[in-house]
């Protein structure tokens, strides 16, 4: 049984008049050098071997690029020559364009009229409802599906043939189906038309504990952990008695280059390594304790503007590495971050029923409650899911590649106000 | 139970006013139909009853069923004629 009580008082509300005068005298300490926070620098900050979260797809994508390895097969140098007409089956092709067992299906990015048979088509790629009247021959259609890079090196289309996702005969079936598409798509509703589908806007009050369960971690779990002594008897509170004051802006300048580790340190990895060095707690990244404290530290900086160091020499090098990683094509579907989230490619468009946002606006609310997952996700877990979703291998959350990427992302979000924990679907 | 229940009631009201009370409690509401990774049924554990009384008199109560989602949230209205104390109880399957 859980009990709760609440007093209520009848009476006219009395306006409270209060006047206060605050005088503060600031004495700058005479050139105190900033003391580097202790960090446990040896060993990883996350579980090893890293095992993908339960319930996530476990397909083998090791023969494709990841953020740490480059192993994908190269694009073909020339189109395959097709001399005799392809004898594909348009009925089988119609099934294949909506088949989501090999990536998101063609419908995820292309409108294909009612024939595609799937709701909520996307618009990352062009509308193919009339491709059958476009005068394209079998060879061109076949090669565009097999590996569109032979015609357009900058394409975001997955290389279905080169990466072995579709066989030659399946591509032939899809070509046969495409040739049957000759009329503009009629849409059943506004929702079905990606050019008219309303753009999702998050309007829930993310800081209301009645709405966002992640706030509970900030209000209850994190303050309890703050006081919980480690094996040596020390707790966070032993050194940081007034975290609300001390960490008003701290998290807004994270992640940052950390010379002692030779990589970029985010809030989550900092919590793991600093807690280990000072209290002895093993609060590895992605543990419940780590997520609660990392959410809390970013929450304390709410209202502060994201302002990471991208100017010092190592930070600049990091930024450049992050930028390069954000354009690296990875996974069986061969997408880079930029393919979906940069304005000149897929951003501000629909992939299936999901709206692709730009990089700016993707960090201010992390860690965030995810109603679809009923849990708090930090930015590293979000990175990991992006990769698994495009059929690429994820990395451990403390991987230096994620640090580079997080710094680059934070720089794209400079000046945005932190509002943590967020709430998203 | 790590999280305390959350309740929203106005601080001060006029006599006879009808007020809205919102309550939220953190609970898994395990419905007893799901299986764990080993295929074993996870036993049912839900809050099966919620009550609210004002100065000892019941004002709202309900039974909860397994189909309810996690973290039950209630909003109800009460007319208040006197100052006093609201008591809320959430009863779990195992009495905790």
XYZ file of C-alpha atoms in Angstrom:
521
model
C 0.000 0.000 0.000
C 1.263 3.444 -0.879
C -0.043 6.405 1.084
C 0.028 10.082 0.388
C -1.498 13.089 2.088
C -2.224 16.548 0.958
C -3.446 19.508 3.051
C -5.856 21.996 1.676
C -6.674 25.355 3.237
C -9.768 27.384 2.564
C -9.336 31.104 2.420
C -8.730 34.025 0.170
C -5.358 33.936 -1.422
C -3.166 36.578 0.147
C -0.766 38.252 -2.184
C 2.702 38.073 -0.834
C 4.656 41.252 -0.973
C 8.302 40.867 -0.584
C 11.086 43.225 -1.175
C 14.600 42.140 -1.039
C 17.826 43.841 -1.702
C 20.699 41.755 -2.755
C 24.164 43.059 -2.473
C 26.886 40.883 -3.704
C 30.521 41.612 -3.607
C 32.589 39.485 -5.858
C 36.220 38.968 -5.051
C 38.065 37.329 -7.850
C 40.448 34.746 -6.462
C 43.987 35.753 -7.313
C 44.798 33.718 -10.385
C 43.763 30.323 -9.041
C 44.725 27.808 -11.679
C 41.780 25.583 -12.572
C 42.239 22.239 -10.929
C 41.600 19.349 -13.281
C 38.876 17.064 -11.935
C 40.267 13.653 -10.961
C 39.541 10.950 -13.520
C 40.107 7.217 -13.539
C 41.970 7.115 -16.839
C 42.724 3.405 -17.181
C 40.256 0.899 -18.570
C 37.011 1.439 -20.445
C 34.083 3.534 -19.122
C 31.485 1.081 -20.398
C 30.931 -2.670 -20.228
C 33.393 -4.888 -22.171
C 32.863 -6.820 -24.291
C 30.128 -4.432 -25.370
C 26.929 -6.408 -25.906
C 24.105 -4.823 -27.866
C 20.985 -4.002 -25.811
C 18.389 -6.768 -25.422
C 15.575 -6.520 -27.942
C 17.714 -4.723 -30.562
C 18.247 -6.432 -33.949
C 21.189 -8.800 -33.952
C 21.892 -9.148 -37.671
C 25.490 -9.541 -38.796
C 26.603 -6.311 -40.447
C 30.316 -6.814 -39.957
C 31.080 -6.806 -43.698
C 30.013 -3.160 -43.965
C 31.580 0.105 -42.855
C 31.044 1.270 -39.300
C 32.307 4.416 -37.620
C 35.484 2.509 -36.736
C 36.114 0.222 -39.719
C 36.038 0.605 -43.506
C 35.144 -2.722 -45.108
C 32.149 -2.106 -47.414
C 32.492 -3.384 -50.995
C 33.499 -0.586 -53.429
C 30.970 0.832 -55.899
C 31.072 -0.611 -59.429
C 33.124 1.378 -61.937
C 30.587 1.134 -64.755
C 26.905 0.228 -65.209
C 26.098 -3.428 -65.904
C 25.217 -3.933 -69.577
C 21.716 -5.272 -70.144
C 21.102 -6.179 -73.786
C 17.948 -8.305 -73.693
C 14.801 -6.943 -71.997
C 14.426 -8.069 -68.361
C 11.638 -10.614 -67.909
C 10.661 -9.563 -64.390
C 7.371 -10.220 -62.614
C 5.601 -6.932 -61.790
C 3.423 -8.610 -59.130
C 6.512 -9.872 -57.291
C 8.079 -6.423 -57.785
C 5.065 -4.740 -56.214
C 5.533 -6.906 -53.108
C 9.246 -6.171 -52.959
C 8.896 -2.374 -53.003
C 6.914 -2.557 -49.746
C 9.019 -5.327 -48.168
C 10.598 -4.095 -44.968
C 12.714 -7.159 -44.251
C 15.638 -5.677 -46.217
C 15.852 -2.114 -45.077
C 12.935 0.241 -44.937
C 11.440 -0.668 -48.375
C 11.301 1.579 -51.467
C 8.130 3.209 -50.111
C 10.168 4.528 -47.174
C 11.684 7.151 -49.478
C 9.561 7.152 -52.655
C 5.918 7.790 -53.416
C 4.844 5.004 -55.785
C 1.148 5.587 -56.122
C -1.425 3.195 -54.705
C 0.327 0.271 -56.394
C 3.040 0.178 -53.759
C 0.358 -0.897 -51.337
C 1.876 0.746 -48.264
C 0.734 3.693 -46.205
C 2.889 6.667 -45.244
C 5.348 6.817 -48.159
C 8.405 9.037 -47.651
C 9.842 11.778 -49.838
C 13.612 11.562 -49.385
C 13.784 10.304 -52.967
C 11.760 11.512 -55.973
C 8.107 10.583 -56.572
C 8.128 7.527 -58.848
C 4.382 7.406 -59.550
C 4.992 8.113 -63.242
C 8.427 6.529 -63.697
C 6.883 4.160 -66.290
C 6.382 7.086 -68.674
C 9.821 8.667 -68.080
C 11.428 6.875 -71.020
C 13.996 5.013 -68.908
C 15.237 1.729 -70.351
C 15.711 -1.531 -68.480
C 19.463 -1.071 -68.196
C 19.144 2.349 -66.560
C 16.421 1.228 -64.123
C 18.295 -1.965 -63.257
C 21.551 -0.161 -62.551
C 19.863 2.619 -60.592
C 18.512 0.031 -58.174
C 21.607 -2.202 -58.262
C 23.922 0.691 -57.357
C 22.829 4.238 -58.139
C 26.359 5.523 -57.534
C 27.313 4.597 -61.112
C 25.075 7.442 -62.310
C 25.145 9.759 -59.319
C 28.100 9.485 -56.907
C 26.365 11.798 -54.405
C 23.172 9.716 -54.174
C 21.760 8.707 -50.792
C 20.123 5.599 -52.290
C 21.363 2.308 -50.796
C 23.351 0.106 -53.219
C 20.825 -2.716 -53.135
C 22.751 -4.984 -55.541
C 26.358 -4.275 -54.538
C 25.491 -4.802 -50.859
C 23.619 -8.023 -51.587
C 20.258 -6.821 -50.260
C 18.404 -7.640 -53.485
C 19.293 -10.313 -56.057
C 19.486 -9.663 -59.817
C 16.145 -11.378 -60.403
C 14.466 -9.391 -57.615
C 15.768 -6.169 -59.122
C 14.353 -7.367 -62.455
C 10.945 -7.813 -60.769
C 11.116 -4.277 -59.368
C 12.049 -2.880 -62.794
C 8.992 -4.644 -64.276
C 6.822 -3.110 -61.558
C 8.234 0.396 -62.030
C 7.307 0.251 -65.719
C 3.640 -0.211 -64.721
C 3.639 3.131 -62.843
C 2.141 5.724 -65.164
C -0.323 7.850 -63.199
C 0.104 10.482 -60.447
C -0.501 9.066 -57.005
C -3.946 9.717 -55.504
C -3.608 10.043 -51.732
C -6.266 8.662 -49.404
C -5.659 11.430 -46.901
C -3.400 14.327 -46.007
C -1.416 11.902 -43.833
C -0.546 9.734 -46.819
C 0.887 12.623 -48.830
C 4.395 13.446 -47.586
C 4.176 16.954 -49.010
C 1.097 17.750 -46.885
C 1.636 15.496 -43.836
C 1.797 17.720 -40.728
C 5.312 18.075 -39.318
C 5.513 16.644 -35.789
C 6.109 19.247 -33.083
C 6.879 18.230 -29.524
C 4.592 20.272 -27.304
C 4.544 18.329 -24.058
C 6.023 20.091 -21.042
C 9.207 18.051 -20.690
C 9.992 19.411 -17.218
C 6.650 18.444 -15.648
C 7.045 15.247 -13.587
C 3.367 14.461 -14.191
C 4.206 14.242 -17.900
C 7.849 13.196 -18.146
C 8.964 10.239 -15.998
C 12.612 11.139 -16.665
C 12.114 14.067 -14.283
C 11.765 11.493 -11.477
C 15.385 10.476 -12.046
C 16.377 14.115 -11.628
C 14.212 14.815 -8.585
C 14.669 11.589 -6.662
C 17.184 9.093 -7.987
C 20.064 11.468 -8.760
C 19.982 13.380 -5.429
C 19.970 10.018 -3.606
C 22.968 8.822 -5.635
C 24.671 12.166 -4.961
C 24.668 11.327 -1.246
C 25.445 7.629 -1.581
C 28.963 6.856 -0.342
C 31.263 4.643 -2.397
C 33.495 1.891 -0.987
C 35.891 4.510 0.450
C 33.133 6.412 2.222
C 33.170 9.458 -0.057
C 30.095 10.590 -1.974
C 29.537 13.260 -4.620
C 28.239 15.532 -1.875
C 31.548 15.301 0.015
C 33.088 17.730 -2.488
C 30.023 19.199 -4.212
C 27.715 20.353 -1.424
C 25.641 22.692 -3.576
C 25.430 21.141 -7.058
C 22.617 23.490 -8.151
C 25.051 26.395 -7.887
C 28.240 24.654 -8.946
C 26.866 23.077 -12.135
C 24.696 25.904 -13.460
C 26.518 25.929 -16.794
C 29.018 23.083 -16.584
C 27.210 20.585 -18.817
C 26.581 23.173 -21.547
C 30.323 23.154 -22.293
C 30.428 19.368 -22.621
C 31.685 17.352 -24.401
C 35.264 18.556 -24.338
C 38.692 17.367 -25.373
C 40.408 15.560 -22.484
C 44.204 15.428 -22.842
C 44.584 12.787 -20.126
C 42.504 10.361 -22.189
C 43.409 11.615 -25.648
C 39.768 11.793 -26.652
C 36.561 13.747 -26.256
C 34.801 13.317 -22.942
C 31.006 13.616 -22.696
C 29.003 14.031 -19.486
C 28.284 10.296 -19.259
C 31.903 9.181 -19.569
C 32.945 11.950 -17.175
C 30.485 10.652 -14.568
C 31.850 7.112 -14.931
C 35.528 8.106 -14.678
C 35.213 10.897 -12.116
C 32.982 8.880 -9.770
C 35.412 5.962 -9.992
C 38.398 8.183 -9.140
C 36.753 10.037 -6.253
C 34.160 7.737 -4.677
C 35.081 4.306 -6.084
C 31.579 3.872 -7.512
C 31.333 1.753 -10.670
C 28.812 3.822 -12.541
C 29.621 2.624 -16.053
C 28.062 4.353 -19.043
C 24.509 3.199 -19.770
C 24.059 1.914 -16.212
C 20.912 3.151 -14.491
C 22.995 5.196 -12.030
C 25.068 6.806 -14.760
C 22.013 7.813 -16.778
C 20.306 9.311 -13.703
C 23.375 11.375 -12.772
C 24.181 12.443 -16.338
C 20.585 13.545 -16.831
C 20.792 15.442 -13.528
C 24.021 17.235 -14.443
C 22.622 18.365 -17.765
C 19.340 19.314 -16.056
C 21.271 21.575 -13.663
C 22.533 23.494 -16.700
C 19.035 23.970 -18.122
C 18.678 27.373 -19.701
C 22.415 27.625 -20.390
C 23.427 27.890 -24.023
C 25.360 25.039 -25.594
C 28.881 26.344 -25.882
C 31.579 23.755 -26.538
C 35.237 24.412 -27.212
C 35.928 23.989 -30.888
C 38.783 26.480 -30.998
C 41.789 24.949 -29.238
C 44.057 22.927 -31.518
C 43.030 19.441 -30.312
C 39.352 20.451 -30.264
C 39.646 21.683 -33.826
C 41.188 18.414 -34.945
C 38.399 16.599 -33.141
C 35.750 18.723 -34.804
C 37.223 17.877 -38.188
C 37.244 14.170 -37.362
C 33.616 14.427 -36.221
C 32.658 16.215 -39.402
C 34.351 13.527 -41.491
C 32.582 10.786 -39.508
C 29.235 12.524 -40.061
C 29.647 12.089 -43.817
C 31.020 8.525 -43.715
C 28.730 6.034 -45.431
C 28.146 3.114 -43.084
C 26.158 -0.096 -42.843
C 24.372 -2.259 -45.366
C 22.082 0.655 -46.226
C 25.116 2.876 -46.781
C 23.874 6.020 -45.067
C 25.900 8.756 -43.409
C 24.589 11.077 -40.680
C 24.508 13.841 -43.306
C 22.421 11.755 -45.728
C 19.446 11.972 -43.375
C 20.195 15.072 -41.299
C 21.766 17.701 -43.528
C 19.564 20.274 -45.206
C 20.862 19.605 -48.718
C 20.099 15.863 -48.424
C 17.392 14.101 -46.433
C 16.689 16.554 -43.618
C 13.235 18.167 -43.398
C 11.807 15.217 -45.282
C 9.931 12.039 -44.432
C 11.421 8.580 -44.249
C 8.367 6.343 -43.906
C 6.221 8.137 -41.330
C 9.254 9.572 -39.552
C 10.328 13.177 -39.912
C 14.073 13.679 -40.368
C 15.327 16.687 -38.447
C 18.495 18.674 -39.086
C 21.552 18.272 -36.838
C 20.671 21.567 -35.182
C 17.993 20.846 -32.612
C 19.102 17.261 -31.961
C 21.085 17.781 -28.754
C 19.460 20.368 -26.446
C 16.976 17.847 -24.981
C 19.348 14.905 -24.357
C 19.232 12.733 -22.297
C 15.593 12.370 -23.186
C 12.658 10.237 -22.109
C 11.463 8.055 -24.977
C 7.802 7.217 -24.601
C 8.128 4.441 -27.195
C 10.922 2.827 -25.143
C 9.738 3.800 -21.633
C 13.293 4.754 -20.711
C 15.827 7.565 -20.734
C 18.237 7.593 -23.672
C 21.476 9.547 -23.612
C 23.011 10.850 -26.830
C 25.418 7.910 -27.131
C 22.561 5.417 -27.057
C 20.822 7.521 -29.701
C 23.990 7.295 -31.844
C 24.067 3.530 -31.347
C 20.452 3.167 -32.419
C 21.007 5.301 -35.544
C 23.641 2.802 -36.609
C 21.716 -0.364 -35.832
C 18.697 1.115 -37.648
C 20.721 1.554 -40.852
C 22.151 -1.970 -40.536
C 25.592 -0.954 -39.288
C 27.564 -2.212 -36.290
C 27.317 0.016 -33.241
C 30.337 0.830 -31.044
C 30.679 0.793 -27.243
C 29.244 4.046 -25.812
C 32.683 5.294 -24.745
C 34.185 4.890 -28.251
C 36.339 7.859 -29.224
C 34.485 8.085 -32.560
C 31.284 8.921 -30.668
C 33.202 11.600 -28.764
C 34.297 13.220 -32.029
C 30.783 13.011 -33.383
C 29.230 14.389 -30.192
C 31.571 17.388 -30.217
C 30.764 18.066 -33.861
C 27.037 17.759 -33.133
C 27.335 20.047 -30.095
C 29.120 22.643 -32.232
C 26.231 22.497 -34.736
C 23.918 23.159 -31.796
C 25.922 26.043 -30.311
C 23.692 28.694 -28.792
C 20.748 26.359 -28.254
C 19.286 26.350 -24.765
C 19.504 23.118 -22.762
C 16.131 21.722 -21.691
C 16.782 18.353 -20.076
C 15.339 15.769 -19.723
C 13.495 16.032 -23.008
C 10.525 13.931 -23.997
C 10.184 12.360 -27.426
C 8.392 9.465 -29.041
C 8.897 1.389 -4.858
C 11.534 4.031 -5.385
C 9.390 6.946 -6.487
C 6.948 8.749 -4.260
C 3.487 9.377 -5.697
C 2.894 12.776 -7.221
C -0.207 14.790 -6.440
C -1.367 18.137 -7.723
C -3.999 20.009 -5.711
C -4.509 23.768 -5.541
C -2.968 25.312 -2.385
C -5.813 27.648 -1.555
C -9.390 27.639 -2.770
C -12.774 29.175 -1.997
C -15.338 27.343 0.106
C -17.553 25.173 -2.042
C -15.196 25.302 -4.995
C -14.877 22.284 -7.249
C -11.224 21.479 -7.616
C -9.302 19.143 -9.862
C -6.919 16.635 -8.320
C -4.235 14.925 -10.380
C -2.286 11.915 -9.125
C 0.501 9.937 -10.685
C 2.260 6.914 -9.235
C 5.266 5.059 -10.622
C 4.408 1.397 -11.093
C 5.236 -1.232 -13.718
C 1.654 -2.579 -13.809
C 2.969 -5.986 -14.873
C -0.119 -7.613 -16.388
C 0.810 -11.268 -15.827
C 0.597 -12.180 -19.503
C 4.100 -11.311 -20.633
C 7.008 -13.731 -20.747
C 10.639 -13.070 -19.873
C 13.553 -13.919 -22.196
C 13.604 -17.513 -20.908
C 9.925 -17.906 -21.855
C 8.641 -17.938 -18.263
C 5.466 -16.021 -17.504
C 6.203 -12.886 -15.483
C 3.794 -12.961 -12.519
C 1.077 -10.356 -12.391
C 1.833 -7.367 -10.190
C -0.462 -4.417 -10.534
C -2.010 -1.752 -8.373
C -5.544 -3.105 -8.058
C -7.205 -0.341 -6.051
C -6.917 3.399 -5.618
C -8.792 5.395 -3.003
C -8.994 9.024 -2.016
C -10.725 10.320 1.108
C -11.156 13.817 2.509
C -11.265 14.231 6.293
C -12.005 10.525 6.577
C -14.895 10.535 4.093
C -14.387 8.670 0.801
C -14.495 10.954 -2.238
C -13.138 8.764 -5.016
C -12.107 5.127 -5.417
C -11.629 2.726 -8.264
C -10.479 -0.784 -9.103
C -7.645 -1.177 -11.591
C -7.366 -3.998 -14.093
C -4.335 -5.601 -15.806
C -4.959 -3.743 -19.066
C -3.879 -0.455 -17.494
C -0.566 0.981 -18.692
C 2.414 1.594 -16.425
C 2.406 4.629 -14.098
C -1.355 5.076 -13.528
C -2.475 8.700 -13.764
C -5.834 9.864 -12.362
C -7.608 13.164 -12.691
C -10.848 13.707 -10.769
C -12.903 16.571 -9.376
C -13.965 17.152 -5.786
C -16.165 19.810 -4.191
C -14.501 21.125 -1.045
C -16.534 22.787 1.731
C -13.977 22.835 4.533
C -10.261 22.844 5.174
C -8.863 19.402 5.655
C -6.688 16.522 4.698
C -6.826 14.324 1.610
C -5.650 10.749 2.030
C -4.645 8.745 -1.015
C -3.909 5.013 -1.117
C -2.715 2.746 -3.894
C -2.982 -0.990 -3.128
C -0.735 -3.457 -4.891
C -1.443 -7.162 -5.594
C 1.009 -8.211 -2.909
C -0.130 -5.602 -0.431
C 2.977 -3.447 -0.668
